[in-house]
C-alpha positions as a printed NumPy array, in Angstrom:
array([[ 23.799,  -7.144, -33.148],
       [ 20.801,  -5.03 , -32.734],
       [ 18.739,  -7.316, -34.982],
       [ 19.77 , -10.342, -33.197],
       [ 18.796,  -9.122, -29.881],
       [ 15.562,  -7.545, -31.128],
       [ 14.599, -10.968, -32.584],
       [ 15.648, -12.782, -29.234],
       [ 12.937, -10.532, -27.268],
       [  9.581, -11.775, -27.256],
       [  7.454,  -9.247, -28.832],
       [  3.699,  -9.627, -28.683],
       [  2.107, -10.381, -31.985],
       [ -0.359,  -7.612, -31.495],
       [  2.814,  -5.298, -31.276],
       [  3.962,  -6.244, -34.721],
       [  0.375,  -5.904, -35.967],
       [  0.122,  -2.119, -34.747],
       [  3.702,  -1.68 , -36.241],
       [  2.421,  -2.705, -39.647],
       [ -0.475,  -0.464, -39.383],
       [  1.941,   2.647, -38.686],
       [  4.383,   1.543, -41.204],
       [  1.753,   1.364, -43.949],
       [  0.99 ,   5.091, -43.005],
       [  4.527,   6.036, -43.317],
       [  5.638,   6.189, -39.658],
       [  7.938,   4.508, -37.254],
       [  6.66 ,   2.651, -34.213],
       [  8.809,   1.169, -31.337],
       [  7.773,  -0.758, -28.528],
       [  9.591,   1.197, -25.515],
       [ 10.276,   1.231, -21.822],
       [  8.811,  -1.306, -19.371],
       [  7.434,  -3.754, -21.776],
       [ 11.034,  -4.135, -23.389],
       [ 12.484,  -4.304, -19.95 ],
       [ 10.153,  -6.93 , -18.742],
       [ 10.397,  -8.908, -21.981],
       [ 14.099,  -9.164, -21.592],
       [ 13.598, -10.245, -17.976],
       [ 10.871, -12.603, -19.022],
       [  8.371, -10.732, -16.727],
       [  4.75 , -10.468, -17.729],
       [  3.653,  -7.038, -18.883],
       [ -0.1  ,  -5.98 , -19.399],
       [  0.126,  -2.685, -20.926],
       [  1.933,  -1.787, -24.171],
       [  3.816,   1.519, -24.55 ],
       [  5.053,   2.761, -27.852],
       [  6.807,   5.705, -29.306],
       [  6.152,   7.087, -32.892],
       [  7.201,   9.51 , -35.323],
       [  3.772,  10.343, -36.095],
       [  2.411,  13.531, -34.359],
       [ -0.671,  13.184, -32.108],
       [ -3.257,  14.176, -34.614],
       [ -2.001,  11.601, -37.059],
       [ -1.517,   8.83 , -34.367],
       [ -5.162,   9.561, -33.229],
       [ -6.436,   9.162, -36.83 ],
       [ -4.69 ,   5.842, -37.416],
       [ -5.97 ,   4.358, -34.007],
       [ -9.418,   5.654, -34.695],
       [ -9.415,   3.603, -38.05 ],
       [ -8.134,   0.375, -36.512],
       [ -9.253,   0.355, -32.864],
       [-12.467,  -0.364, -31.149],
       [-11.874,   2.213, -28.447],
       [ -9.472,   5.427, -28.082],
       [ -8.859,   7.857, -25.305],
       [ -6.954,  11.25 , -25.671],
       [ -6.698,  12.236, -21.994],
       [ -2.875,  12.384, -22.505],
       [ -2.905,  14.166, -25.885],
       [ -1.32 ,  17.466, -24.629],
       [  1.69 ,  15.218, -23.591],
       [  1.65 ,  13.412, -27.019],
       [ -0.034,  10.268, -25.902],
       [ -3.108,   8.502, -27.494],
       [ -4.563,   5.474, -25.962],
       [ -6.436,   2.605, -27.443],
       [ -7.756,  -0.935, -27.436],
       [ -6.166,  -2.508, -30.346],
       [ -7.231,  -6.113, -30.948],
       [ -8.259,  -6.513, -27.27 ],
       [ -5.03 ,  -4.958, -25.862],
       [ -4.439,  -1.554, -24.182],
       [ -1.925,   0.338, -25.986],
       [ -0.509,   3.727, -25.576],
       [  1.317,   5.457, -28.287],
       [  3.364,   8.571, -27.882],
       [  5.157,  11.007, -30.224],
       [  8.891,  11.076, -29.91 ],
       [  9.631,  13.798, -27.296],
       [ 12.349,  16.115, -26.587],
       [ 10.691,  17.753, -23.567],
       [ 12.231,  20.608, -21.18 ],
       [ 10.905,  21.186, -17.775],
       [ 10.283,  24.356, -15.867],
       [ 12.109,  23.325, -12.714],
       [  9.154,  24.323, -10.528],
       [  6.59 ,  21.648, -11.2  ],
       [  6.98 ,  18.208, -12.539],
       [  4.996,  19.132, -15.811],
       [  7.102,  19.208, -18.868],
       [  7.018,  21.796, -21.487],
       [  6.117,  19.511, -24.455],
       [  8.407,  19.453, -27.428],
       [  8.111,  17.101, -30.153],
       [ 11.266,  15.269, -31.206],
       [ 12.255,  13.689, -34.558],
       [ 14.337,  10.718, -33.658],
       [ 13.979,   7.75 , -31.209],
       [ 17.436,   8.44 , -29.519],
       [ 16.476,  11.878, -28.234],
       [ 13.123,  10.376, -26.842],
       [ 14.865,   7.528, -25.154],
       [ 17.43 ,  10.22 , -23.577],
       [ 14.63 ,  12.055, -21.724],
       [ 13.389,   8.594, -20.018],
       [ 13.967,   7.88 , -16.273],
       [ 16.494,   5.048, -16.255],
       [ 18.667,   3.387, -18.746],
       [ 16.778,  -0.022, -18.063],
       [ 13.685,   1.934, -19.448],
       [ 15.339,   3.619, -22.258],
       [ 15.562,   0.417, -24.566],
       [ 13.31 ,   0.075, -27.561],
       [ 12.515,  -2.49 , -30.335],
       [ 11.054,  -1.463, -33.639],
       [  7.84 ,  -2.986, -34.855],
       [  7.524,  -5.076, -37.018],
       [ 11.139,  -4.823, -38.059],
       [ 12.453,  -5.864, -34.254],
       [ 15.565,  -3.578, -34.476],
       [ 16.882,  -3.065, -30.971],
       [ 17.8  ,   0.342, -29.838],
       [ 19.925,   0.805, -26.675],
       [ 21.894,   3.914, -26.934],
       [ 22.471,   4.407, -23.096],
       [ 23.684,   0.943, -22.153],
       [ 20.363,  -0.27 , -20.573],
       [ 21.059,  -3.842, -21.507],
       [ 24.385,  -3.895, -19.588],
       [ 22.703,  -2.151, -16.56 ],
       [ 19.954,  -4.98 , -16.651],
       [ 22.496,  -7.659, -16.763],
       [ 24.252,  -5.974, -13.575],
       [ 21.023,  -5.073, -12.019],
       [ 21.992,  -1.448, -11.751],
       [ 19.472,   1.553, -11.83 ],
       [ 21.293,   4.481, -13.704],
       [ 19.951,   7.468, -15.562],
       [ 20.63 ,   7.93 , -19.324],
       [ 22.44 ,  11.434, -18.577],
       [ 23.433,  12.882, -15.169],
       [ 21.068,  11.821, -12.362],
       [ 21.046,  15.54 , -11.419],
       [ 19.612,  16.63 , -14.641],
       [ 17.106,  13.725, -14.705],
       [ 15.974,  14.465, -11.337],
       [ 15.671,  18.139, -11.592],
       [ 13.643,  17.339, -14.727],
       [ 11.225,  15.175, -12.644],
       [ 11.987,  14.624,  -8.949],
       [  9.48 ,  11.688,  -8.842],
       [ 12.098,   9.646, -10.529],
       [ 14.191,   9.504,  -7.161],
       [ 11.057,   7.717,  -5.554],
       [ 10.829,   5.367,  -8.615],
       [ 14.442,   4.472,  -8.238],
       [ 13.534,   3.275,  -4.713],
       [ 10.37 ,   1.482,  -6.086],
       [ 12.446,  -0.38 ,  -8.717],
       [ 14.821,  -1.899,  -5.994],
       [ 11.825,  -3.061,  -4.456],
       [ 10.106,  -4.504,  -7.621],
       [ 13.22 ,  -5.71 ,  -9.37 ],
       [ 15.707,  -6.21 ,  -6.589],
       [ 18.211,  -3.924,  -8.303],
       [ 20.615,  -1.559,  -6.731],
       [ 21.186,   2.276,  -7.475],
       [ 24.302,   3.429,  -9.132],
       [ 26.42 ,   5.494,  -6.501],
       [ 25.977,   8.535,  -8.508],
       [ 22.147,   8.071,  -8.436],
       [ 22.063,   7.496,  -4.794],
       [ 24.498,  10.733,  -4.318],
       [ 22.042,  12.946,  -6.374],
       [ 19.009,  11.503,  -4.558],
       [ 20.616,  12.554,  -1.123],
       [ 21.404,  16.14 ,  -2.505],
       [ 18.155,  16.684,  -4.08 ],
       [ 15.682,  14.914,  -1.68 ],
       [ 13.871,  18.131,  -0.941],
       [ 12.963,  18.573,  -4.633],
       [ 10.269,  15.931,  -3.935],
       [  8.24 ,  18.747,  -2.534],
       [  7.444,  19.807,  -6.23 ],
       [  5.495,  16.647,  -6.67 ],
       [  1.706,  16.355,  -5.92 ],
       [  0.847,  14.234,  -2.823],
       [ -1.075,  11.714,  -4.927],
       [  1.902,  11.072,  -7.194],
       [  4.086,  10.558,  -4.277],
       [  1.513,   8.253,  -2.79 ],
       [  1.101,   6.176,  -5.843],
       [  4.991,   5.502,  -6.083],
       [  5.154,   4.624,  -2.42 ],
       [  2.167,   2.186,  -2.828],
       [  3.915,   0.538,  -5.749],
       [  7.149,   0.256,  -3.752],
       [  5.138,  -1.417,  -0.849],
       [  3.59 ,  -3.887,  -3.141],
       [  6.855,  -5.013,  -4.69 ],
       [  8.787,  -8.263,  -4.324],
       [ 10.689,  -6.92 ,  -1.321],
       [ 10.021,  -3.459,  -0.134],
       [ 12.795,  -3.331,   2.419],
       [ 15.579,  -2.322,   0.268],
       [ 13.489,   0.376,  -1.145],
       [ 12.575,   1.709,   2.347],
       [ 16.221,   1.576,   3.344],
       [ 17.074,   3.724,   0.277],
       [ 14.367,   6.3  ,   1.088],
       [ 15.588,   6.619,   4.502],
       [ 19.334,   6.612,   3.669],
       [ 18.882,   9.418,   1.117],
       [ 16.487,  11.587,   3.241],
       [ 13.533,  11.113,   0.88 ],
       [ 11.545,   9.488,   3.576],
       [ 12.005,  12.575,   5.696],
       [ 10.277,  14.634,   3.22 ],
       [  6.845,  12.798,   2.933],
       [  6.986,   9.896,   5.777],
       [  9.471,  11.478,   8.508],
       [  7.786,   9.105,  10.934],
       [  9.895,   6.304,   9.634],
       [ 13.317,   7.513,  10.048],
       [ 12.306,   8.882,  13.339],
       [ 12.102,   5.284,  14.498],
       [ 15.909,   5.15 ,  14.524],
       [ 15.908,   7.277,  17.508],
       [ 13.692,   5.09 ,  19.686],
       [ 15.291,   2.044,  21.325],
       [ 13.273,  -1.194,  21.419],
       [ 12.154,  -1.832,  24.837],
       [ 12.901,  -5.641,  24.646],
       [ 16.69 ,  -4.817,  23.623],
       [ 16.496,  -7.44 ,  21.076],
       [ 16.902,  -5.032,  18.09 ],
       [ 19.273,  -2.316,  17.187],
       [ 16.335,  -0.01 ,  17.172],
       [ 12.392,   0.226,  16.53 ],
       [ 13.286,   0.892,  12.856],
       [ 15.045,  -2.423,  12.295],
       [ 12.34 ,  -4.096,  14.286],
       [  9.64 ,  -2.616,  11.999],
       [ 11.433,  -3.636,   8.821],
       [ 11.541,  -7.093,  10.277],
       [  7.655,  -6.901,  10.926],
       [  7.144,  -5.776,   7.445],
       [  8.982,  -8.899,   6.026],
       [  7.223, -11.186,   8.625],
       [  3.806,  -9.926,   7.364],
       [  4.786, -10.571,   3.872],
       [  5.579, -14.206,   4.687],
       [  1.982, -14.581,   5.853],
       [  0.331, -13.28 ,   2.798],
       [ -1.797, -15.786,   0.758],
       [ -2.949, -14.22 ,  -2.309],
       [ -0.155, -11.913,  -3.588],
       [  0.931,  -8.696,  -1.941],
       [ -1.553,  -7.117,   0.736],
       [ -0.217,  -3.608,   0.552],
       [ -2.607,  -2.54 ,   3.419],
       [ -1.154,  -5.065,   5.695],
       [  2.359,  -4.032,   4.781],
       [  1.684,  -0.401,   5.399],
       [  0.147,  -1.131,   8.652],
       [  3.244,  -3.238,   9.71 ],
       [  5.559,  -0.363,   8.636],
       [  3.635,   2.206,  10.687],
       [  2.403,  -0.046,  13.609],
       [  5.054,   1.493,  16.095],
       [  5.256,   5.157,  14.709],
       [  3.861,   6.323,  17.966],
       [  6.939,   5.16 ,  19.951],
       [  9.049,   8.119,  19.613],
       [  6.214,  10.31 ,  21.103],
       [  5.498,   7.932,  23.864],
       [  8.97 ,   6.963,  24.85 ],
       [  9.828,   7.085,  28.78 ],
       [ 11.901,   5.539,  31.273],
       [ 10.187,   3.444,  34.026],
       [ 11.114,   3.199,  37.781],
       [ 13.393,   0.209,  37.009],
       [ 15.339,   1.984,  34.219],
       [ 13.278,   0.285,  31.249],
       [ 12.305,   2.106,  28.177],
       [  8.53 ,   2.05 ,  28.035],
       [  6.143,   3.31 ,  25.081],
       [  2.875,   3.456,  26.951],
       [ -0.17 ,   3.677,  24.663],
       [  1.914,   4.051,  21.611],
       [ -0.733,   2.226,  19.733],
       [ -3.155,   5.017,  20.378],
       [ -0.547,   7.701,  19.421],
       [  0.519,   5.618,  16.468],
       [ -2.979,   5.401,  14.83 ],
       [ -3.671,   9.194,  15.343],
       [ -0.195,   9.982,  13.662],
       [ -0.714,   7.532,  10.995],
       [ -4.065,   8.869,  10.244],
       [ -2.776,  12.39 ,   9.83 ],
       [  0.138,  11.221,   7.685],
       [ -2.191,   9.205,   5.351],
       [ -4.568,  11.937,   4.914],
       [ -1.696,  14.276,   3.928],
       [ -0.713,  11.658,   1.422],
       [ -4.3  ,  11.558,  -0.003],
       [ -4.706,   7.78 ,   0.858],
       [ -8.483,   6.738,   0.257],
       [-10.683,   7.059,   3.426],
       [-11.442,   3.444,   3.581],
       [ -7.702,   2.562,   3.428],
       [ -6.851,   4.95 ,   6.007],
       [ -9.455,   3.497,   8.456],
       [ -8.374,  -0.019,   7.815],
       [ -4.57 ,   0.887,   8.479],
       [ -5.198,   3.053,  11.515],
       [ -7.608,   0.371,  12.938],
       [ -5.036,  -2.181,  12.767],
       [ -2.513,  -0.054,  14.49 ],
       [ -4.807,   0.702,  17.258],
       [ -5.482,  -2.785,  17.995],
       [ -2.147,  -4.301,  17.333],
       [ -1.386,  -4.651,  21.215],
       [ -4.813,  -5.934,  22.233],
       [ -3.714,  -9.497,  22.129],
       [ -0.793,  -9.224,  24.738],
       [ -2.234, -10.357,  28.202],
       [ -4.235, -13.167,  26.58 ],
       [ -1.559, -15.845,  27.714],
       [ -2.004, -14.88 ,  31.292],
       [ -5.443, -16.37 ,  31.339],
       [ -7.262, -13.127,  31.789],
       [ -9.465, -13.244,  28.736],
       [-13.069, -14.397,  29.232],
       [-15.328, -15.345,  26.349],
       [-16.7  , -11.807,  26.524],
       [-13.17 , -10.52 ,  26.032],
       [-12.785, -12.584,  22.827],
       [-16.093, -11.471,  21.506],
       [-15.071,  -7.812,  21.782],
       [-11.739,  -8.504,  20.386],
       [-13.704,  -9.953,  17.37 ],
       [-16.414,  -7.471,  17.177],
       [-13.931,  -4.394,  17.525],
       [-11.608,  -5.896,  14.832],
       [-14.495,  -6.299,  12.311],
       [-13.412,  -6.464,   8.929],
       [ -9.695,  -6.3  ,   9.712],
       [ -9.654,  -9.381,  11.983],
       [ -7.953, -11.416,   9.304],
       [ -5.124,  -8.782,   8.932],
       [ -5.021,  -8.254,  12.641],
       [ -4.143, -11.946,  13.221],
       [ -1.231, -11.569,  10.631],
       [ -0.069,  -8.175,  12.16 ],
       [  0.037,  -9.464,  15.715],
       [  1.923, -12.691,  14.639],
       [  4.321, -10.433,  12.511],
       [  4.956,  -8.183,  15.554],
       [  6.772, -11.085,  17.456],
       [ 10.369, -10.435,  16.575],
       [ 12.048, -11.668,  19.705],
       [ 15.202, -13.944,  19.433],
       [ 14.402, -15.65 ,  22.598],
       [ 12.991, -19.019,  21.012],
       [ 11.024, -19.992,  24.144],
       [  9.21 , -16.7  ,  24.382],
       [  8.547, -16.726,  20.577],
       [  7.024, -20.285,  20.871],
       [  4.837, -19.292,  23.774],
       [  3.52 , -16.386,  22.055],
       [  2.743, -18.164,  18.885],
       [  1.017, -20.91 ,  20.911],
       [ -0.926, -18.299,  22.879],
       [ -2.12 , -16.745,  19.449],
       [ -3.001, -20.164,  18.19 ],
       [ -5.024, -20.881,  21.284],
       [ -6.887, -17.4  ,  20.715],
       [ -7.706, -18.291,  17.085],
       [ -8.897, -21.603,  18.155],
       [-10.999, -20.07 ,  20.737],
       [-12.475, -17.492,  18.229],
       [-13.35 , -20.492,  15.818],
       [-14.941, -22.34 ,  18.695],
       [-17.209, -19.298,  19.917],
       [-17.871, -18.501,  16.164],
       [-19.256, -21.657,  15.713],
       [-21.637, -21.34 ,  18.536],
       [-22.498, -17.632,  17.678],
       [-22.302, -15.571,  14.611],
       [-19.421, -13.507,  15.849],
       [-19.236, -11.593,  12.584],
       [-22.564, -10.13 ,  13.1  ],
       [-22.962,  -9.619,  16.825],
       [-26.17 ,  -7.712,  17.416],
       [-28.498,  -7.331,  20.54 ],
       [-31.12 , -10.102,  20.937],
       [-33.805,  -7.576,  20.315],
       [-33.801,  -5.312,  17.287],
       [-35.017,  -1.597,  17.188],
       [-38.488,  -2.313,  16.071],
       [-38.779,  -4.818,  18.872],
       [-37.362,  -2.29 ,  21.536],
       [-39.82 ,   0.428,  20.394],
       [-42.861,  -2.113,  20.566],
       [-42.052,  -3.531,  24.109],
       [-41.308,   0.006,  25.435],
       [-44.014,   1.66 ,  23.423],
       [-41.723,   4.545,  22.428],
       [-41.133,   6.248,  19.245],
       [-37.746,   6.368,  17.237],
       [-35.216,   8.54 ,  18.989],
       [-32.137,   8.516,  21.181],
       [-33.567,   6.233,  23.758],
       [-33.991,   3.465,  21.198],
       [-30.333,   3.789,  20.492],
       [-29.089,   3.83 ,  23.983],
       [-31.35 ,   0.637,  24.708],
       [-29.997,  -1.065,  21.73 ],
       [-26.404,  -0.445,  22.654],
       [-27.148,  -1.636,  26.274],
       [-28.43 ,  -4.864,  24.93 ],
       [-25.344,  -5.247,  22.544],
       [-23.119,  -4.802,  25.597],
       [-25.043,  -7.571,  27.394],
       [-24.63 ,  -9.801,  24.372],
       [-20.954,  -9.245,  24.288],
       [-20.631, -10.003,  28.022],
       [-22.832, -12.895,  28.312],
       [-23.335, -14.372,  24.754],
       [-26.704, -14.969,  23.257],
       [-29.816, -14.338,  25.434],
       [-33.244, -15.972,  25.152],
       [-36.11 , -13.836,  24.312],
       [-37.474, -13.794,  27.848],
       [-33.845, -12.964,  29.174],
       [-33.724, -10.183,  26.609],
       [-36.994,  -8.703,  27.471],
       [-36.168,  -8.785,  31.248],
       [-32.907,  -7.012,  30.757],
       [-34.487,  -4.384,  28.678],
       [-37.327,  -3.595,  31.09 ],
       [-34.718,  -3.515,  33.908],
       [-32.478,  -1.041,  32.2  ],
       [-35.686,   1.059,  31.078],
       [-36.655,   1.52 ,  34.771],
       [-32.911,   2.577,  35.653],
       [-33.416,   5.167,  32.814],
       [-36.711,   6.537,  34.269],
       [-38.506,   5.207,  31.359],
       [-42.157,   3.925,  32.18 ],
       [-42.313,   0.068,  31.568],
       [-46.034,  -0.479,  30.052],
       [-48.167,  -2.581,  32.283],
       [-46.784,  -4.801,  34.809],
       [-43.982,  -6.223,  32.692],
       [-41.001,  -7.459,  34.748]])
């Protein structure tokens, strides 16, 4: 049975070639974990992970002899990496680790058999192996059955597994996003009871799992699981807090449900695969609502300036999760601008307002278009159609003005050197103020002729008490 299944799994030829090298040296080699799971599911995999009976020093010697490049950054955990025949491979000695119950770092102990190694893995669907080059299939914990039933279950008790490594709780949510699987009830119970243990994990590791979840086929089930088990409360409490804020349009159960709908709407507008920054902006776009919730004179719930509060809250949370500075800037910029469009349909926007919209958005404009469209979740078909038509009109107007002017590079009609020459001043704050004034005019009026720009500069200089050389007007 195991041989038949092993032969049915599509094992890359390079894996068999590496297996022959280890066999010649007298050691077992098994393709393990994600590559086996993905091969059964007919999913592509890039990196190849192996388990071996060889200890790290032996593995390193073998790989040095047969590989173009090796790396030993994981050696203390028994892992040696290499580029073998053009493929990235990682080979880890059989492990039988124990954990200290405080950090996520294992007390490394090498094992002497494959079954013990597979027992210490996160989920049964990742605890399968195929020997190379023999293709003997090993599945001591029922991973193949769980794969068929689309179930996320741990090899041992989930309590023991999560006590060893609490990050596995987030990984369970991530797999619901990436694979569309559901968690076993016992796993969900353990996640709920042990949610606070995630505090043992570094912010960087939590962030990485969260990003992988958000980049999955459908993040929403994973997000629901994080909220339902209390895990979200530990690292992203602003998300479950949305359940307390009633949507002012009364079209959704609460802002939380509206938010999940916006995430899916944003996904539907993606063009070249998952846009994780757009998805996170969609997830966080309304997190300022609980803080700004109020009741108007007419009894309607209001969330005035929640976009400003949301951008501030998001910045603090993303910094705590150690997101890259540029990613934080882009996400918070989107949140701050996501309401700017509303009011356009009332005919209040001049060409100047359109220029400012484009200029203020800058590099995030393409994502802003998608976020604004995604934020329309009303069930009123007429209202939805009107909002969509209004945004179509705005994009067409942006295109028209962009064809006449380079909106992506709005600059004053005079540069800094020209300002200094015309006013006969040296570099300093006055030059920057003059440049900013001319840029404001450019946004308000569009391109100015050279003569118009000079006249505007001299008029501004006189207002500032700056002497205008000669008799220039």
